[in-house]
Amino acid sequence: FTVGKDAKIAGRGVYQITGAPRNAGSLVASVTISVDAATGLPLAVVVKAVGESTPAFEVAFELITFAKPAASNFNFVAPAGSKVEEVPVPTEADLAKYAGKTPTAADEALAKAEAEKLMAQGWAAVVEVPADKVPTEFTALKANKLYTELTKPVTGGRIFTTSLINIFIADDGRIFAGSVTQQKLLEAAKK
């Protein structure tokens, strides 16, 4: 991490903090966050991809105010002819019903261990979704023409690629994703 020069975003003074991977293999060249000097609120984020001169992702405030918004901003009047239906927020039991089962302590421990493993990999982390965990709806998409247009064939499956992420869909049903090179992603799939 490095601290850049002071700058202005939305007319406010900001500190710029940049993080960059130490090891090769990540598609991310750097991430710069511009933090408001007075409030600590992030006002801009710029993500640069390896080998690209323009940002792969950039978002920033152009104008910001910290004044309390008028209560009238939150008034809602249903348009004529529409029907308003209040839907209760789903409970944990409702979510479990839709997911098919309630996660057990073992499921939660496994998820935590996998998350820690990914964090240890750092910027070059690769996520693997086992074939039996891939939703059948996704598998059905493989017959869609758009799927073949957005992916390209590689040994052992197909790959979707952008300047910041690659996703490998293996012929055996597994899915691998990461902000890593195609080569690194395919190597992870061979392990």
CSV table of C-alpha atoms in Angstrom, one decimal:
chain,number,residue,atom,x,y,z
A,1,PHE,CA,0.0,0.0,0.0
A,2,THR,CA,1.2,3.5,-0.8
A,3,VAL,CA,-0.2,7.0,0.0
A,4,GLY,CA,-0.4,9.2,-3.0
A,5,LYS,CA,-0.6,13.0,-3.4
A,6,ASP,CA,-3.5,14.9,-1.9
A,7,ALA,CA,-6.2,15.5,-4.5
A,8,LYS,CA,-9.8,16.8,-4.8
A,9,ILE,CA,-12.9,14.8,-5.6
A,10,ALA,CA,-16.3,16.5,-5.8
A,11,GLY,CA,-14.5,19.7,-4.6
A,12,ARG,CA,-13.3,18.1,-1.4
A,13,GLY,CA,-9.8,17.3,-0.2
A,14,VAL,CA,-9.0,13.6,-0.3
A,15,TYR,CA,-6.1,11.3,0.6
A,16,GLN,CA,-5.3,8.7,-2.1
A,17,ILE,CA,-4.4,5.2,-0.9
A,18,THR,CA,-3.2,2.7,-3.5
A,19,GLY,CA,-2.9,-1.1,-3.1
A,20,ALA,CA,-1.2,-3.3,-5.6
A,21,PRO,CA,-0.4,-7.0,-5.6
A,22,ARG,CA,3.2,-8.1,-4.7
A,23,ASN,CA,3.1,-11.3,-6.7
A,24,ALA,CA,2.5,-12.0,-10.4
A,25,GLY,CA,-0.6,-13.7,-11.7
A,26,SER,CA,-3.2,-11.2,-10.7
A,27,LEU,CA,-5.0,-9.2,-13.4
A,28,VAL,CA,-5.3,-6.3,-11.0
A,29,ALA,CA,-2.5,-3.8,-11.4
A,30,SER,CA,-3.7,-1.5,-8.6
A,31,VAL,CA,-6.7,-0.2,-6.7
A,32,THR,CA,-6.8,3.4,-5.6
A,33,ILE,CA,-9.3,4.7,-3.0
A,34,SER,CA,-9.8,8.5,-2.5
A,35,VAL,CA,-10.8,9.1,1.1
A,36,ASP,CA,-12.4,12.4,2.2
A,37,ALA,CA,-9.9,14.1,4.5
A,38,ALA,CA,-12.6,15.5,6.8
A,39,THR,CA,-15.1,12.6,7.1
A,40,GLY,CA,-13.1,9.5,6.1
A,41,LEU,CA,-15.8,8.6,3.5
A,42,PRO,CA,-14.5,7.0,0.3
A,43,LEU,CA,-15.3,9.4,-2.6
A,44,ALA,CA,-13.7,7.5,-5.5
A,45,VAL,CA,-12.3,4.1,-6.5
A,46,VAL,CA,-10.2,3.4,-9.5
A,47,VAL,CA,-9.2,-0.2,-10.4
A,48,LYS,CA,-6.5,-0.6,-13.1
A,49,ALA,CA,-5.9,-3.9,-14.9
A,50,VAL,CA,-2.5,-5.2,-15.8
A,51,GLY,CA,-1.4,-4.0,-19.3
A,52,GLU,CA,-4.3,-1.4,-19.6
A,53,SER,CA,-3.7,2.3,-19.8
A,54,THR,CA,-7.3,3.3,-18.9
A,55,PRO,CA,-9.0,2.2,-15.7
A,56,ALA,CA,-11.0,-1.1,-15.9
A,57,PHE,CA,-13.4,0.3,-13.3
A,58,GLU,CA,-13.8,3.8,-12.0
A,59,VAL,CA,-16.5,5.4,-9.8
A,60,ALA,CA,-16.5,8.8,-8.1
A,61,PHE,CA,-18.7,11.4,-6.6
A,62,GLU,CA,-19.1,14.5,-8.8
A,63,LEU,CA,-21.0,16.4,-6.1
A,64,ILE,CA,-21.7,15.5,-2.5
A,65,THR,CA,-23.4,17.2,0.4
A,66,PHE,CA,-23.5,16.1,4.0
A,67,ALA,CA,-26.7,18.1,4.8
A,68,LYS,CA,-29.7,16.2,6.1
A,69,PRO,CA,-32.0,15.4,3.1
A,70,ALA,CA,-35.5,16.8,3.2
A,71,ALA,CA,-38.1,14.4,4.6
A,72,SER,CA,-40.1,14.9,1.4
A,73,ASN,CA,-37.4,13.0,-0.6
A,74,PHE,CA,-38.8,9.9,1.1
A,75,ASN,CA,-42.5,10.4,0.4
A,76,PHE,CA,-43.9,7.7,-1.8
A,77,VAL,CA,-47.2,8.0,-3.7
A,78,ALA,CA,-48.2,5.0,-5.8
A,79,PRO,CA,-48.8,5.8,-9.4
A,80,ALA,CA,-52.4,5.8,-10.5
A,81,GLY,CA,-53.6,2.3,-11.4
A,82,SER,CA,-50.9,0.5,-9.6
A,83,LYS,CA,-51.3,-1.9,-6.7
A,84,VAL,CA,-49.1,-1.7,-3.7
A,85,GLU,CA,-48.4,-5.0,-1.9
A,86,GLU,CA,-46.4,-5.1,1.3
A,87,VAL,CA,-44.1,-8.1,1.5
A,88,PRO,CA,-42.6,-9.1,4.8
A,89,VAL,CA,-38.8,-9.4,5.0
A,90,PRO,CA,-37.9,-13.1,4.8
A,91,THR,CA,-36.8,-14.8,8.0
A,92,GLU,CA,-33.8,-17.1,8.3
A,93,ALA,CA,-36.3,-20.1,8.1
A,94,ASP,CA,-37.7,-18.7,4.9
A,95,LEU,CA,-34.3,-18.4,3.3
A,96,ALA,CA,-33.4,-21.9,4.4
A,97,LYS,CA,-36.6,-23.2,2.7
A,98,TYR,CA,-35.6,-21.6,-0.6
A,99,ALA,CA,-32.0,-22.8,-0.3
A,100,GLY,CA,-33.2,-26.3,0.3
A,101,LYS,CA,-31.7,-26.8,3.8
A,102,THR,CA,-30.4,-24.9,6.8
A,103,PRO,CA,-26.6,-24.7,7.0
A,104,THR,CA,-25.2,-26.9,9.7
A,105,ALA,CA,-22.3,-26.0,11.9
A,106,ALA,CA,-20.1,-28.2,9.7
A,107,ASP,CA,-21.3,-26.3,6.6
A,108,GLU,CA,-20.4,-23.0,8.3
A,109,ALA,CA,-17.0,-24.3,9.4
A,110,LEU,CA,-16.3,-25.5,5.8
A,111,ALA,CA,-17.3,-22.1,4.4
A,112,LYS,CA,-15.1,-20.3,6.9
A,113,ALA,CA,-12.1,-22.5,6.1
A,114,GLU,CA,-12.6,-21.9,2.4
A,115,ALA,CA,-12.8,-18.1,2.9
A,116,GLU,CA,-9.6,-18.2,5.0
A,117,LYS,CA,-7.9,-20.3,2.2
A,118,LEU,CA,-8.9,-17.7,-0.4
A,119,MET,CA,-7.7,-14.8,1.8
A,120,ALA,CA,-4.3,-16.5,2.2
A,121,GLN,CA,-4.0,-16.6,-1.6
A,122,GLY,CA,-4.2,-12.8,-1.7
A,123,TRP,CA,-4.7,-11.0,-5.1
A,124,ALA,CA,-4.2,-14.3,-7.0
A,125,ALA,CA,-7.0,-16.2,-5.3
A,126,VAL,CA,-9.0,-18.7,-7.4
A,127,VAL,CA,-12.4,-19.9,-6.3
A,128,GLU,CA,-13.6,-23.3,-7.2
A,129,VAL,CA,-17.3,-24.3,-7.3
A,130,PRO,CA,-17.6,-28.1,-7.3
A,131,ALA,CA,-19.9,-29.5,-10.0
A,132,ASP,CA,-22.5,-30.7,-7.5
A,133,LYS,CA,-22.8,-27.1,-6.1
A,134,VAL,CA,-23.4,-25.5,-9.5
A,135,PRO,CA,-27.1,-24.6,-9.8
A,136,THR,CA,-28.9,-26.6,-12.5
A,137,GLU,CA,-30.2,-23.3,-14.0
A,138,PHE,CA,-26.6,-22.4,-14.8
A,139,THR,CA,-25.9,-25.7,-16.4
A,140,ALA,CA,-29.0,-25.2,-18.6
A,141,LEU,CA,-27.5,-21.9,-19.8
A,142,LYS,CA,-24.8,-23.8,-21.7
A,143,ALA,CA,-27.3,-24.5,-24.5
A,144,ASN,CA,-27.9,-20.7,-24.9
A,145,LYS,CA,-26.3,-19.1,-28.0
A,146,LEU,CA,-25.1,-16.1,-25.8
A,147,TYR,CA,-23.1,-18.5,-23.6
A,148,THR,CA,-21.1,-19.7,-26.6
A,149,GLU,CA,-20.7,-16.1,-27.9
A,150,LEU,CA,-19.4,-14.8,-24.5
A,151,THR,CA,-17.0,-17.7,-23.9
A,152,LYS,CA,-14.3,-19.2,-25.9
A,153,PRO,CA,-13.2,-22.9,-26.0
A,154,VAL,CA,-10.1,-24.0,-24.2
A,155,THR,CA,-8.8,-27.4,-23.3
A,156,GLY,CA,-11.2,-28.9,-20.9
A,157,GLY,CA,-14.0,-26.4,-21.1
A,158,ARG,CA,-14.8,-22.8,-21.9
A,159,ILE,CA,-13.6,-19.5,-20.5
A,160,PHE,CA,-15.2,-16.1,-20.0
A,161,THR,CA,-12.6,-13.4,-19.9
A,162,THR,CA,-12.5,-9.7,-19.0
A,163,SER,CA,-9.6,-7.3,-18.1
A,164,LEU,CA,-10.2,-8.0,-14.4
A,165,ILE,CA,-11.7,-11.5,-14.1
A,166,ASN,CA,-11.6,-14.9,-15.8
A,167,ILE,CA,-14.2,-17.6,-15.3
A,168,PHE,CA,-13.4,-21.2,-16.5
A,169,ILE,CA,-16.4,-23.6,-16.9
A,170,ALA,CA,-14.9,-27.1,-17.0
A,171,ASP,CA,-16.5,-29.8,-19.1
A,172,ASP,CA,-16.9,-31.8,-15.9
A,173,GLY,CA,-19.2,-29.2,-14.5
A,174,ARG,CA,-16.8,-27.4,-12.1
A,175,ILE,CA,-16.4,-23.6,-12.2
A,176,PHE,CA,-13.2,-21.7,-11.4
A,177,ALA,CA,-13.1,-17.9,-11.1
A,178,GLY,CA,-10.4,-15.4,-10.2
A,179,SER,CA,-8.8,-12.1,-11.0
A,180,VAL,CA,-5.9,-14.1,-12.4
A,181,THR,CA,-4.5,-14.9,-15.8
A,182,GLN,CA,-6.2,-17.6,-17.9
A,183,GLN,CA,-3.1,-19.7,-17.5
A,184,LYS,CA,-3.2,-19.5,-13.7
A,185,LEU,CA,-6.9,-20.3,-13.7
A,186,LEU,CA,-6.4,-23.4,-16.0
A,187,GLU,CA,-3.5,-24.5,-13.8
A,188,ALA,CA,-5.8,-24.3,-10.7
A,189,ALA,CA,-8.4,-26.5,-12.5
A,190,LYS,CA,-5.8,-29.2,-13.1
A,191,LYS,CA,-4.9,-29.6,-9.4
